[in-house]
JSON list of C-alpha atoms in Angstrom, two decimals:
[
{"chain": "O", "resi": 1154, "resn": "MET", "atom": "CA", "xyz": [-2.58, 42.79, -48.38]},
{"chain": "O", "resi": 1155, "resn": "ALA", "atom": "CA", "xyz": [-2.39, 46.96, -50.32]},
{"chain": "O", "resi": 1156, "resn": "LEU", "atom": "CA", "xyz": [-2.28, 44.37, -53.49]},
{"chain": "O", "resi": 1157, "resn": "MET", "atom": "CA", "xyz": [-4.88, 42.20, -52.43]},
{"chain": "O", "resi": 1158, "resn": "LEU", "atom": "CA", "xyz": [-7.05, 45.25, -52.10]},
{"chain": "O", "resi": 1159, "resn": "ARG", "atom": "CA", "xyz": [-6.17, 46.17, -55.45]},
{"chain": "O", "resi": 1160, "resn": "GLU", "atom": "CA", "xyz": [-7.01, 43.38, -57.19]},
{"chain": "O", "resi": 1161, "resn": "MET", "atom": "CA", "xyz": [-10.28, 42.98, -55.03]},
{"chain": "O", "resi": 1162, "resn": "GLY", "atom": "CA", "xyz": [-11.14, 47.15, -55.93]},
{"chain": "O", "resi": 1163, "resn": "SER", "atom": "CA", "xyz": [-10.37, 46.52, -59.86]},
{"chain": "O", "resi": 1164, "resn": "ARG", "atom": "CA", "xyz": [-11.35, 42.93, -59.96]},
{"chain": "O", "resi": 1165, "resn": "TYR", "atom": "CA", "xyz": [-15.20, 43.17, -58.67]},
{"chain": "O", "resi": 1166, "resn": "GLY", "atom": "CA", "xyz": [-14.92, 46.73, -57.40]},
{"chain": "O", "resi": 1167, "resn": "ARG", "atom": "CA", "xyz": [-15.59, 48.75, -61.21]},
{"chain": "O", "resi": 1168, "resn": "SER", "atom": "CA", "xyz": [-18.82, 46.14, -62.41]},
{"chain": "O", "resi": 1169, "resn": "PRO", "atom": "CA", "xyz": [-21.95, 45.78, -61.64]},
{"chain": "O", "resi": 1170, "resn": "GLY", "atom": "CA", "xyz": [-22.55, 43.75, -58.68]},
{"chain": "O", "resi": 1171, "resn": "GLY", "atom": "CA", "xyz": [-19.39, 43.38, -57.46]},
{"chain": "O", "resi": 1172, "resn": "TYR", "atom": "CA", "xyz": [-18.50, 39.76, -55.65]},
{"chain": "O", "resi": 1173, "resn": "LEU", "atom": "CA", "xyz": [-21.92, 39.01, -56.70]},
{"chain": "O", "resi": 1174, "resn": "TRP", "atom": "CA", "xyz": [-20.16, 37.90, -60.26]},
{"chain": "O", "resi": 1175, "resn": "ALA", "atom": "CA", "xyz": [-18.48, 35.68, -57.80]},
{"chain": "O", "resi": 1176, "resn": "PHE", "atom": "CA", "xyz": [-21.23, 33.55, -57.34]},
{"chain": "O", "resi": 1177, "resn": "LEU", "atom": "CA", "xyz": [-22.67, 34.01, -59.84]},
{"chain": "O", "resi": 1178, "resn": "GLU", "atom": "CA", "xyz": [-20.74, 32.70, -62.49]},
{"chain": "O", "resi": 1179, "resn": "PRO", "atom": "CA", "xyz": [-20.37, 29.42, -61.48]},
{"chain": "O", "resi": 1180, "resn": "LEU", "atom": "CA", "xyz": [-23.48, 28.97, -60.11]},
{"chain": "O", "resi": 1181, "resn": "GLY", "atom": "CA", "xyz": [-25.12, 29.50, -63.16]},
{"chain": "O", "resi": 1182, "resn": "GLY", "atom": "CA", "xyz": [-22.74, 26.80, -65.06]},
{"chain": "O", "resi": 1183, "resn": "ILE", "atom": "CA", "xyz": [-24.11, 24.64, -62.65]},
{"chain": "O", "resi": 1184, "resn": "LEU", "atom": "CA", "xyz": [-27.53, 25.25, -63.81]},
{"chain": "O", "resi": 1185, "resn": "ILE", "atom": "CA", "xyz": [-26.96, 24.81, -66.88]},
{"chain": "O", "resi": 1186, "resn": "LEU", "atom": "CA", "xyz": [-25.67, 21.52, -66.99]},
{"chain": "O", "resi": 1187, "resn": "THR", "atom": "CA", "xyz": [-28.35, 20.61, -63.54]},
{"chain": "O", "resi": 1188, "resn": "ILE", "atom": "CA", "xyz": [-31.01, 21.64, -66.72]},
{"chain": "O", "resi": 1189, "resn": "GLY", "atom": "CA", "xyz": [-29.71, 20.28, -69.78]},
{"chain": "O", "resi": 1190, "resn": "PHE", "atom": "CA", "xyz": [-28.75, 16.45, -68.33]},
{"chain": "O", "resi": 1191, "resn": "SER", "atom": "CA", "xyz": [-31.97, 16.23, -66.37]},
{"chain": "O", "resi": 1192, "resn": "LEU", "atom": "CA", "xyz": [-33.89, 16.15, -69.94]},
{"chain": "O", "resi": 1193, "resn": "VAL", "atom": "CA", "xyz": [-31.92, 13.23, -71.14]},
{"chain": "O", "resi": 1194, "resn": "MET", "atom": "CA", "xyz": [-30.76, 11.84, -68.03]},
{"chain": "O", "resi": 1195, "resn": "ARG", "atom": "CA", "xyz": [-33.02, 9.86, -65.86]},
{"chain": "O", "resi": 1196, "resn": "THR", "atom": "CA", "xyz": [-31.07, 10.23, -62.46]},
{"chain": "O", "resi": 1197, "resn": "PRO", "atom": "CA", "xyz": [-26.95, 11.67, -62.45]},
{"chain": "O", "resi": 1198, "resn": "PRO", "atom": "CA", "xyz": [-24.20, 8.47, -61.92]},
{"chain": "O", "resi": 1199, "resn": "LEU", "atom": "CA", "xyz": [-24.37, 9.22, -58.34]},
{"chain": "O", "resi": 1200, "resn": "GLY", "atom": "CA", "xyz": [-27.18, 9.74, -55.78]},
{"chain": "O", "resi": 1201, "resn": "THR", "atom": "CA", "xyz": [-30.68, 11.18, -57.08]},
{"chain": "O", "resi": 1202, "resn": "SER", "atom": "CA", "xyz": [-29.69, 15.66, -57.30]},
{"chain": "O", "resi": 1203, "resn": "PHE", "atom": "CA", "xyz": [-28.72, 16.22, -60.48]},
{"chain": "O", "resi": 1204, "resn": "LEU", "atom": "CA", "xyz": [-27.18, 19.79, -58.52]},
{"chain": "O", "resi": 1205, "resn": "LEU", "atom": "CA", "xyz": [-25.72, 18.55, -56.27]},
{"chain": "O", "resi": 1206, "resn": "PHE", "atom": "CA", "xyz": [-24.03, 15.84, -58.25]},
{"chain": "O", "resi": 1207, "resn": "TYR", "atom": "CA", "xyz": [-22.23, 18.84, -60.81]},
{"chain": "O", "resi": 1208, "resn": "ALA", "atom": "CA", "xyz": [-22.15, 21.29, -58.03]},
{"chain": "O", "resi": 1209, "resn": "THR", "atom": "CA", "xyz": [-19.50, 18.66, -56.41]},
{"chain": "O", "resi": 1210, "resn": "GLY", "atom": "CA", "xyz": [-17.77, 18.37, -59.77]},
{"chain": "O", "resi": 1211, "resn": "MET", "atom": "CA", "xyz": [-18.12, 22.13, -60.95]},
{"chain": "O", "resi": 1212, "resn": "LEU", "atom": "CA", "xyz": [-16.62, 23.80, -58.48]},
{"chain": "O", "resi": 1213, "resn": "PRO", "atom": "CA", "xyz": [-13.53, 22.52, -57.56]},
{"chain": "O", "resi": 1214, "resn": "PHE", "atom": "CA", "xyz": [-12.62, 22.67, -61.26]},
{"chain": "O", "resi": 1215, "resn": "THR", "atom": "CA", "xyz": [-13.78, 26.33, -60.94]},
{"chain": "O", "resi": 1216, "resn": "LEU", "atom": "CA", "xyz": [-12.02, 27.30, -58.37]},
{"chain": "O", "resi": 1217, "resn": "TYR", "atom": "CA", "xyz": [-8.48, 25.20, -59.59]},
{"chain": "O", "resi": 1218, "resn": "MET", "atom": "CA", "xyz": [-8.94, 27.46, -62.83]},
{"chain": "O", "resi": 1219, "resn": "SER", "atom": "CA", "xyz": [-9.23, 31.11, -61.03]},
{"chain": "O", "resi": 1220, "resn": "LEU", "atom": "CA", "xyz": [-6.66, 30.00, -59.08]},
{"chain": "O", "resi": 1221, "resn": "SER", "atom": "CA", "xyz": [-3.95, 28.43, -62.28]},
{"chain": "O", "resi": 1222, "resn": "ASN", "atom": "CA", "xyz": [-5.16, 31.60, -65.00]},
{"chain": "O", "resi": 1223, "resn": "ASN", "atom": "CA", "xyz": [-4.85, 34.94, -62.49]},
{"chain": "O", "resi": 1224, "resn": "ILE", "atom": "CA", "xyz": [-1.73, 33.51, -60.66]},
{"chain": "O", "resi": 1225, "resn": "MET", "atom": "CA", "xyz": [-0.24, 33.30, -63.89]},
{"chain": "O", "resi": 1226, "resn": "GLN", "atom": "CA", "xyz": [-1.24, 36.63, -65.08]},
{"chain": "O", "resi": 1227, "resn": "SER", "atom": "CA", "xyz": [0.10, 38.04, -62.32]},
{"chain": "O", "resi": 1228, "resn": "PHE", "atom": "CA", "xyz": [3.19, 40.24, -63.53]},
{"chain": "O", "resi": 1229, "resn": "ARG", "atom": "CA", "xyz": [0.55, 41.49, -66.39]},
{"chain": "O", "resi": 1230, "resn": "PHE", "atom": "CA", "xyz": [-1.48, 42.60, -63.55]},
{"chain": "O", "resi": 1231, "resn": "SER", "atom": "CA", "xyz": [0.76, 43.80, -61.06]},
{"chain": "O", "resi": 1232, "resn": "ARG", "atom": "CA", "xyz": [3.46, 45.04, -63.48]},
{"chain": "O", "resi": 1233, "resn": "SER", "atom": "CA", "xyz": [3.86, 49.13, -62.77]},
{"chain": "O", "resi": 1234, "resn": "LEU", "atom": "CA", "xyz": [5.11, 48.33, -59.11]},
{"chain": "O", "resi": 1235, "resn": "LEU", "atom": "CA", "xyz": [7.17, 45.35, -59.36]},
{"chain": "O", "resi": 1236, "resn": "MET", "atom": "CA", "xyz": [9.39, 48.44, -60.80]},
{"chain": "O", "resi": 1237, "resn": "TYR", "atom": "CA", "xyz": [9.62, 49.26, -57.21]},
{"chain": "O", "resi": 1238, "resn": "PRO", "atom": "CA", "xyz": [12.21, 47.15, -55.05]},
{"chain": "O", "resi": 1239, "resn": "ALA", "atom": "CA", "xyz": [9.42, 47.19, -52.03]},
{"chain": "O", "resi": 1240, "resn": "VAL", "atom": "CA", "xyz": [7.41, 45.29, -53.99]},
{"chain": "O", "resi": 1241, "resn": "THR", "atom": "CA", "xyz": [8.96, 41.55, -55.79]},
{"chain": "O", "resi": 1242, "resn": "TRP", "atom": "CA", "xyz": [7.23, 39.02, -57.68]},
{"chain": "O", "resi": 1243, "resn": "VAL", "atom": "CA", "xyz": [6.34, 36.86, -54.42]},
{"chain": "O", "resi": 1244, "resn": "ASP", "atom": "CA", "xyz": [4.24, 39.43, -53.32]},
{"chain": "O", "resi": 1245, "resn": "ALA", "atom": "CA", "xyz": [2.07, 39.63, -56.40]},
{"chain": "O", "resi": 1246, "resn": "VAL", "atom": "CA", "xyz": [1.96, 35.88, -57.04]},
{"chain": "O", "resi": 1247, "resn": "LEU", "atom": "CA", "xyz": [1.17, 35.38, -53.25]},
{"chain": "O", "resi": 1248, "resn": "ALA", "atom": "CA", "xyz": [-1.56, 38.23, -53.48]},
{"chain": "O", "resi": 1249, "resn": "ARG", "atom": "CA", "xyz": [-4.14, 36.71, -56.31]},
{"chain": "O", "resi": 1250, "resn": "PHE", "atom": "CA", "xyz": [-3.15, 32.85, -54.71]},
{"chain": "O", "resi": 1251, "resn": "ILE", "atom": "CA", "xyz": [-4.77, 33.84, -50.84]},
{"chain": "O", "resi": 1252, "resn": "LEU", "atom": "CA", "xyz": [-7.07, 36.00, -52.45]},
{"chain": "O", "resi": 1253, "resn": "ASN", "atom": "CA", "xyz": [-8.23, 33.70, -55.49]},
{"chain": "O", "resi": 1254, "resn": "THR", "atom": "CA", "xyz": [-8.49, 30.62, -52.35]},
{"chain": "O", "resi": 1255, "resn": "LEU", "atom": "CA", "xyz": [-10.07, 32.50, -50.01]},
{"chain": "O", "resi": 1256, "resn": "THR", "atom": "CA", "xyz": [-12.93, 33.53, -52.48]},
{"chain": "O", "resi": 1257, "resn": "GLY", "atom": "CA", "xyz": [-12.80, 30.39, -53.91]},
{"chain": "O", "resi": 1258, "resn": "LEU", "atom": "CA", "xyz": [-13.46, 28.71, -50.71]},
{"chain": "O", "resi": 1259, "resn": "ILE", "atom": "CA", "xyz": [-16.26, 31.28, -50.02]},
{"chain": "O", "resi": 1260, "resn": "VAL", "atom": "CA", "xyz": [-18.47, 30.32, -53.09]},
{"chain": "O", "resi": 1261, "resn": "MET", "atom": "CA", "xyz": [-17.71, 27.01, -52.73]},
{"chain": "O", "resi": 1262, "resn": "ILE", "atom": "CA", "xyz": [-18.93, 27.24, -49.14]},
{"chain": "O", "resi": 1263, "resn": "CYS", "atom": "CA", "xyz": [-21.76, 28.93, -49.58]},
{"chain": "O", "resi": 1264, "resn": "LEU", "atom": "CA", "xyz": [-23.08, 27.12, -52.94]},
{"chain": "O", "resi": 1265, "resn": "LEU", "atom": "CA", "xyz": [-22.60, 23.54, -51.61]},
{"chain": "O", "resi": 1266, "resn": "VAL", "atom": "CA", "xyz": [-24.68, 24.73, -48.98]},
{"chain": "O", "resi": 1267, "resn": "GLY", "atom": "CA", "xyz": [-27.57, 25.87, -50.76]},
{"chain": "O", "resi": 1268, "resn": "VAL", "atom": "CA", "xyz": [-27.42, 22.51, -53.23]},
{"chain": "O", "resi": 1269, "resn": "VAL", "atom": "CA", "xyz": [-27.83, 20.65, -50.02]},
{"chain": "O", "resi": 1270, "resn": "VAL", "atom": "CA", "xyz": [-30.28, 22.66, -48.91]},
{"chain": "O", "resi": 1271, "resn": "VAL", "atom": "CA", "xyz": [-32.04, 23.32, -52.27]},
{"chain": "O", "resi": 1272, "resn": "SER", "atom": "CA", "xyz": [-32.49, 19.57, -53.51]},
{"chain": "O", "resi": 1273, "resn": "ASP", "atom": "CA", "xyz": [-33.20, 18.17, -50.33]},
{"chain": "O", "resi": 1274, "resn": "THR", "atom": "CA", "xyz": [-30.66, 15.21, -50.65]},
{"chain": "O", "resi": 1275, "resn": "ARG", "atom": "CA", "xyz": [-29.79, 13.80, -47.01]},
{"chain": "O", "resi": 1276, "resn": "VAL", "atom": "CA", "xyz": [-25.98, 13.15, -47.43]},
{"chain": "O", "resi": 1277, "resn": "ILE", "atom": "CA", "xyz": [-23.05, 12.15, -44.57]},
{"chain": "O", "resi": 1278, "resn": "LEU", "atom": "CA", "xyz": [-20.94, 14.72, -45.12]},
{"chain": "O", "resi": 1279, "resn": "ASP", "atom": "CA", "xyz": [-16.75, 13.52, -44.81]},
{"chain": "O", "resi": 1280, "resn": "PHE", "atom": "CA", "xyz": [-15.23, 17.21, -44.48]},
{"chain": "O", "resi": 1281, "resn": "SER", "atom": "CA", "xyz": [-11.50, 15.02, -44.14]},
{"chain": "O", "resi": 1282, "resn": "ALA", "atom": "CA", "xyz": [-12.16, 14.26, -48.01]},
{"chain": "O", "resi": 1283, "resn": "MET", "atom": "CA", "xyz": [-13.47, 17.74, -48.40]},
{"chain": "O", "resi": 1284, "resn": "PHE", "atom": "CA", "xyz": [-10.78, 19.11, -47.31]},
{"chain": "O", "resi": 1285, "resn": "THR", "atom": "CA", "xyz": [-8.10, 16.93, -48.84]},
{"chain": "O", "resi": 1286, "resn": "ALA", "atom": "CA", "xyz": [-9.67, 17.61, -51.95]},
{"chain": "O", "resi": 1287, "resn": "VAL", "atom": "CA", "xyz": [-9.57, 21.99, -51.41]},
{"chain": "O", "resi": 1288, "resn": "TRP", "atom": "CA", "xyz": [-5.94, 21.38, -50.49]},
{"chain": "O", "resi": 1289, "resn": "MET", "atom": "CA", "xyz": [-5.60, 19.29, -54.31]},
{"chain": "O", "resi": 1290, "resn": "THR", "atom": "CA", "xyz": [-6.78, 21.99, -55.87]},
{"chain": "O", "resi": 1291, "resn": "CYS", "atom": "CA", "xyz": [-5.37, 24.92, -54.69]},
{"chain": "O", "resi": 1292, "resn": "LEU", "atom": "CA", "xyz": [-1.90, 23.56, -54.53]},
{"chain": "O", "resi": 1293, "resn": "LEU", "atom": "CA", "xyz": [-2.49, 22.31, -58.84]},
{"chain": "O", "resi": 1294, "resn": "GLY", "atom": "CA", "xyz": [-3.38, 25.87, -59.31]},
{"chain": "O", "resi": 1295, "resn": "LEU", "atom": "CA", "xyz": [-1.11, 27.44, -57.42]},
{"chain": "O", "resi": 1296, "resn": "GLY", "atom": "CA", "xyz": [2.21, 24.91, -59.09]},
{"chain": "O", "resi": 1297, "resn": "ILE", "atom": "CA", "xyz": [0.81, 25.34, -62.72]},
{"chain": "O", "resi": 1298, "resn": "GLY", "atom": "CA", "xyz": [-0.08, 29.21, -62.69]},
{"chain": "O", "resi": 1299, "resn": "VAL", "atom": "CA", "xyz": [3.37, 29.96, -61.04]},
{"chain": "O", "resi": 1300, "resn": "LEU", "atom": "CA", "xyz": [4.10, 28.36, -64.11]},
{"chain": "O", "resi": 1301, "resn": "ASN", "atom": "CA", "xyz": [2.34, 29.39, -66.51]},
{"chain": "O", "resi": 1302, "resn": "CYS", "atom": "CA", "xyz": [3.25, 32.82, -64.88]},
{"chain": "O", "resi": 1303, "resn": "VAL", "atom": "CA", "xyz": [7.49, 32.03, -66.46]},
{"chain": "O", "resi": 1304, "resn": "PHE", "atom": "CA", "xyz": [5.88, 30.84, -69.78]},
{"chain": "O", "resi": 1305, "resn": "LEU", "atom": "CA", "xyz": [3.47, 34.03, -70.24]},
{"chain": "O", "resi": 1306, "resn": "GLY", "atom": "CA", "xyz": [6.42, 36.51, -69.38]},
{"chain": "O", "resi": 1307, "resn": "MET", "atom": "CA", "xyz": [8.27, 34.14, -71.53]},
{"chain": "O", "resi": 1308, "resn": "PHE", "atom": "CA", "xyz": [6.12, 34.17, -74.39]},
{"chain": "O", "resi": 1309, "resn": "PRO", "atom": "CA", "xyz": [3.53, 36.21, -74.61]},
{"chain": "O", "resi": 1310, "resn": "VAL", "atom": "CA", "xyz": [1.52, 34.02, -76.47]},
{"chain": "O", "resi": 1311, "resn": "TRP", "atom": "CA", "xyz": [1.04, 31.76, -73.85]},
{"chain": "O", "resi": 1312, "resn": "ALA", "atom": "CA", "xyz": [-2.25, 32.57, -72.51]},
{"chain": "O", "resi": 1313, "resn": "GLN", "atom": "CA", "xyz": [-4.14, 31.90, -75.58]},
{"chain": "O", "resi": 1314, "resn": "VAL", "atom": "CA", "xyz": [-2.18, 28.90, -76.51]},
{"chain": "O", "resi": 1315, "resn": "TRP", "atom": "CA", "xyz": [-2.18, 26.93, -73.04]},
{"chain": "O", "resi": 1316, "resn": "SER", "atom": "CA", "xyz": [-6.07, 28.14, -73.10]},
{"chain": "O", "resi": 1317, "resn": "ILE", "atom": "CA", "xyz": [-6.21, 25.61, -76.36]},
{"chain": "O", "resi": 1318, "resn": "ILE", "atom": "CA", "xyz": [-4.48, 22.64, -74.29]},
{"chain": "O", "resi": 1319, "resn": "THR", "atom": "CA", "xyz": [-6.08, 23.25, -71.88]},
{"chain": "O", "resi": 1320, "resn": "ARG", "atom": "CA", "xyz": [-10.51, 22.88, -72.99]},
{"chain": "O", "resi": 1321, "resn": "PRO", "atom": "CA", "xyz": [-10.74, 19.48, -73.05]},
{"chain": "O", "resi": 1322, "resn": "LEU", "atom": "CA", "xyz": [-10.11, 19.51, -69.11]},
{"chain": "O", "resi": 1323, "resn": "PHE", "atom": "CA", "xyz": [-13.37, 20.05, -68.85]},
{"chain": "O", "resi": 1324, "resn": "ILE", "atom": "CA", "xyz": [-14.88, 17.02, -70.37]},
{"chain": "O", "resi": 1325, "resn": "LEU", "atom": "CA", "xyz": [-11.88, 15.50, -69.25]},
{"chain": "O", "resi": 1326, "resn": "SER", "atom": "CA", "xyz": [-11.80, 16.09, -65.29]},
{"chain": "O", "resi": 1327, "resn": "GLY", "atom": "CA", "xyz": [-14.86, 14.14, -64.53]},
{"chain": "O", "resi": 1328, "resn": "ILE", "atom": "CA", "xyz": [-17.72, 17.05, -63.85]},
{"chain": "O", "resi": 1329, "resn": "PHE", "atom": "CA", "xyz": [-20.38, 14.99, -65.64]},
{"chain": "O", "resi": 1330, "resn": "PHE", "atom": "CA", "xyz": [-19.61, 11.80, -65.17]},
{"chain": "O", "resi": 1331, "resn": "LEU", "atom": "CA", "xyz": [-18.32, 9.01, -63.56]},
{"chain": "O", "resi": 1332, "resn": "ILE", "atom": "CA", "xyz": [-14.24, 7.92, -64.27]},
{"chain": "O", "resi": 1333, "resn": "ASP", "atom": "CA", "xyz": [-14.43, 5.10, -62.30]},
{"chain": "O", "resi": 1334, "resn": "GLY", "atom": "CA", "xyz": [-16.96, 4.19, -65.11]},
{"chain": "O", "resi": 1335, "resn": "PHE", "atom": "CA", "xyz": [-14.95, 3.24, -68.43]},
{"chain": "O", "resi": 1336, "resn": "PRO", "atom": "CA", "xyz": [-12.43, 0.64, -69.02]},
{"chain": "O", "resi": 1337, "resn": "LYS", "atom": "CA", "xyz": [-9.51, -0.19, -67.14]},
{"chain": "O", "resi": 1338, "resn": "ASN", "atom": "CA", "xyz": [-7.04, 1.20, -70.26]},
{"chain": "O", "resi": 1339, "resn": "VAL", "atom": "CA", "xyz": [-8.87, 4.11, -70.45]},
{"chain": "O", "resi": 1340, "resn": "GLN", "atom": "CA", "xyz": [-9.65, 5.02, -66.50]},
{"chain": "O", "resi": 1341, "resn": "LYS", "atom": "CA", "xyz": [-5.83, 4.17, -66.05]},
{"chain": "O", "resi": 1342, "resn": "LEU", "atom": "CA", "xyz": [-5.41, 7.20, -69.39]},
{"chain": "O", "resi": 1343, "resn": "MET", "atom": "CA", "xyz": [-8.00, 9.41, -67.55]},
{"chain": "O", "resi": 1344, "resn": "TRP", "atom": "CA", "xyz": [-6.24, 9.37, -64.37]},
{"chain": "O", "resi": 1345, "resn": "LEU", "atom": "CA", "xyz": [-3.09, 10.88, -65.38]},
{"chain": "O", "resi": 1346, "resn": "ASN", "atom": "CA", "xyz": [-5.59, 14.03, -65.41]},
{"chain": "O", "resi": 1347, "resn": "PRO", "atom": "CA", "xyz": [-4.66, 15.73, -62.05]},
{"chain": "O", "resi": 1348, "resn": "LEU", "atom": "CA", "xyz": [-7.27, 17.14, -61.40]},
{"chain": "O", "resi": 1349, "resn": "ALA", "atom": "CA", "xyz": [-9.52, 14.29, -61.94]},
{"chain": "O", "resi": 1350, "resn": "HIS", "atom": "CA", "xyz": [-8.64, 13.46, -58.12]},
{"chain": "O", "resi": 1351, "resn": "PRO", "atom": "CA", "xyz": [-9.87, 16.26, -56.29]},
{"chain": "O", "resi": 1352, "resn": "ILE", "atom": "CA", "xyz": [-12.90, 16.19, -57.95]},
{"chain": "O", "resi": 1353, "resn": "ALA", "atom": "CA", "xyz": [-13.40, 12.75, -58.06]},
{"chain": "O", "resi": 1354, "resn": "GLU", "atom": "CA", "xyz": [-12.02, 13.22, -53.77]},
{"chain": "O", "resi": 1355, "resn": "MET", "atom": "CA", "xyz": [-14.57, 16.28, -53.29]},
{"chain": "O", "resi": 1356, "resn": "ARG", "atom": "CA", "xyz": [-17.86, 13.61, -54.84]},
{"chain": "O", "resi": 1357, "resn": "SER", "atom": "CA", "xyz": [-16.61, 11.66, -52.26]},
{"chain": "O", "resi": 1358, "resn": "GLY", "atom": "CA", "xyz": [-17.14, 13.78, -49.31]},
{"chain": "O", "resi": 1359, "resn": "PHE", "atom": "CA", "xyz": [-20.67, 14.29, -50.09]},
{"chain": "O", "resi": 1360, "resn": "TYR", "atom": "CA", "xyz": [-22.25, 10.27, -51.63]},
{"chain": "O", "resi": 1361, "resn": "PRO", "atom": "CA", "xyz": [-20.75, 7.53, -48.39]},
{"chain": "O", "resi": 1362, "resn": "SER", "atom": "CA", "xyz": [-21.79, 5.13, -51.34]},
{"chain": "O", "resi": 1363, "resn": "TYR", "atom": "CA", "xyz": [-18.67, 6.35, -53.27]},
{"chain": "O", "resi": 1364, "resn": "ARG", "atom": "CA", "xyz": [-15.35, 5.36, -52.80]},
{"chain": "O", "resi": 1365, "resn": "ALA", "atom": "CA", "xyz": [-12.76, 6.92, -54.90]},
{"chain": "O", "resi": 1366, "resn": "GLU", "atom": "CA", "xyz": [-10.60, 3.97, -54.71]},
{"chain": "O", "resi": 1367, "resn": "ASN", "atom": "CA", "xyz": [-8.44, 5.84, -57.43]},
{"chain": "O", "resi": 1368, "resn": "VAL", "atom": "CA", "xyz": [-7.77, 8.93, -56.15]},
{"chain": "O", "resi": 1369, "resn": "ASP", "atom": "CA", "xyz": [-3.74, 9.08, -55.42]},
{"chain": "O", "resi": 1370, "resn": "VAL", "atom": "CA", "xyz": [-3.04, 11.98, -53.12]},
{"chain": "O", "resi": 1371, "resn": "VAL", "atom": "CA", "xyz": [0.84, 11.87, -53.58]},
{"chain": "O", "resi": 1372, "resn": "TYR", "atom": "CA", "xyz": [0.28, 11.81, -57.08]},
{"chain": "O", "resi": 1373, "resn": "VAL", "atom": "CA", "xyz": [-1.52, 15.60, -57.16]},
{"chain": "O", "resi": 1374, "resn": "GLY", "atom": "CA", "xyz": [0.73, 16.40, -54.62]},
{"chain": "O", "resi": 1375, "resn": "LEU", "atom": "CA", "xyz": [4.04, 15.62, -56.29]},
{"chain": "O", "resi": 1376, "resn": "PHE", "atom": "CA", "xyz": [2.55, 17.03, -59.53]},
{"chain": "O", "resi": 1377, "resn": "GLY", "atom": "CA", "xyz": [2.00, 19.84, -58.08]},
{"chain": "O", "resi": 1378, "resn": "LEU", "atom": "CA", "xyz": [5.43, 20.70, -55.77]},
{"chain": "O", "resi": 1379, "resn": "ILE", "atom": "CA", "xyz": [7.09, 19.56, -58.88]},
{"chain": "O", "resi": 1380, "resn": "THR", "atom": "CA", "xyz": [5.42, 22.31, -61.26]},
{"chain": "O", "resi": 1381, "resn": "LEU", "atom": "CA", "xyz": [5.56, 25.00, -57.82]},
{"chain": "O", "resi": 1382, "resn": "PHE", "atom": "CA", "xyz": [9.43, 24.30, -57.66]},
{"chain": "O", "resi": 1383, "resn": "LEU", "atom": "CA", "xyz": [10.38, 24.75, -61.39]},
{"chain": "O", "resi": 1384, "resn": "GLY", "atom": "CA", "xyz": [8.42, 27.47, -61.38]},
{"chain": "O", "resi": 1385, "resn": "VAL", "atom": "CA", "xyz": [9.83, 29.43, -58.45]},
{"chain": "O", "resi": 1386, "resn": "VAL", "atom": "CA", "xyz": [12.87, 28.02, -59.83]},
{"chain": "O", "resi": 1387, "resn": "LEU", "atom": "CA", "xyz": [12.94, 29.90, -63.08]},
{"chain": "O", "resi": 1388, "resn": "LEU", "atom": "CA", "xyz": [11.21, 32.86, -61.87]},
{"chain": "O", "resi": 1389, "resn": "VAL", "atom": "CA", "xyz": [14.15, 33.30, -59.00]},
{"chain": "O", "resi": 1390, "resn": "ARG", "atom": "CA", "xyz": [16.30, 33.13, -62.74]},
{"chain": "O", "resi": 1391, "resn": "TYR", "atom": "CA", "xyz": [14.10, 34.83, -65.19]},
{"chain": "O", "resi": 1392, "resn": "HIS", "atom": "CA", "xyz": [11.73, 37.24, -63.45]},
{"chain": "O", "resi": 1393, "resn": "ARG", "atom": "CA", "xyz": [14.10, 41.23, -64.00]},
{"chain": "O", "resi": 1394, "resn": "ASP", "atom": "CA", "xyz": [14.40, 39.60, -67.34]},
{"chain": "O", "resi": 1395, "resn": "ILE", "atom": "CA", "xyz": [9.70, 39.26, -67.85]},
{"chain": "O", "resi": 1396, "resn": "LEU", "atom": "CA", "xyz": [10.17, 42.71, -66.50]},
{"chain": "O", "resi": 1397, "resn": "ASN", "atom": "CA", "xyz": [12.20, 44.39, -68.63]},
{"chain": "O", "resi": 1398, "resn": "ASN", "atom": "CA", "xyz": [10.71, 42.70, -71.77]}
]
């Protein structure tokens, strides 16, 4: 709790607007996509609301990026406190995971409710699909974040390298389009991206006509658990070396 309160104060308490930016950043991205694509397309790939289509794609992606990036920076943020025996690396990682998950879920719920109301679109909500999409996103963010925490501790330049490597995910994860519309051989390659699965599953929770048949919950779960396991094993072995580096 102390680490969570410390991060809340440092991230949102020192900037004008505070927590308002947690809502404005994803909302701005959704509005830009909505305005841009509505000028060149008559209707979105699903339904009639550009706002709802891009919100269901953008918000899971934003939650994943927030979790993975912030967990990756756990040691840098709490390095001075981790020198005390009472504070462990598990505390630092869990504090960032819990805080960013709760923040991301509150932002997601508020914005999706607002989008549904504003777009005046009749939707049949499937809460089980939404829940599945959320836990897949959180597990991926936690697993990738913990593993990258090790790499960043050992190689300080890893943050810039990872940013370059993952930049195409914004396009390849299905935020702008439906992967199902591509040829089968292209689909097979794109579904290898684990982040594409929770985004497709989230959309199936709002569009009853869309069946995300290619979503593989087992694949995403194993991907998240394996990366988390590797990250934990490496942190147990090398966390002291990382702190003393």
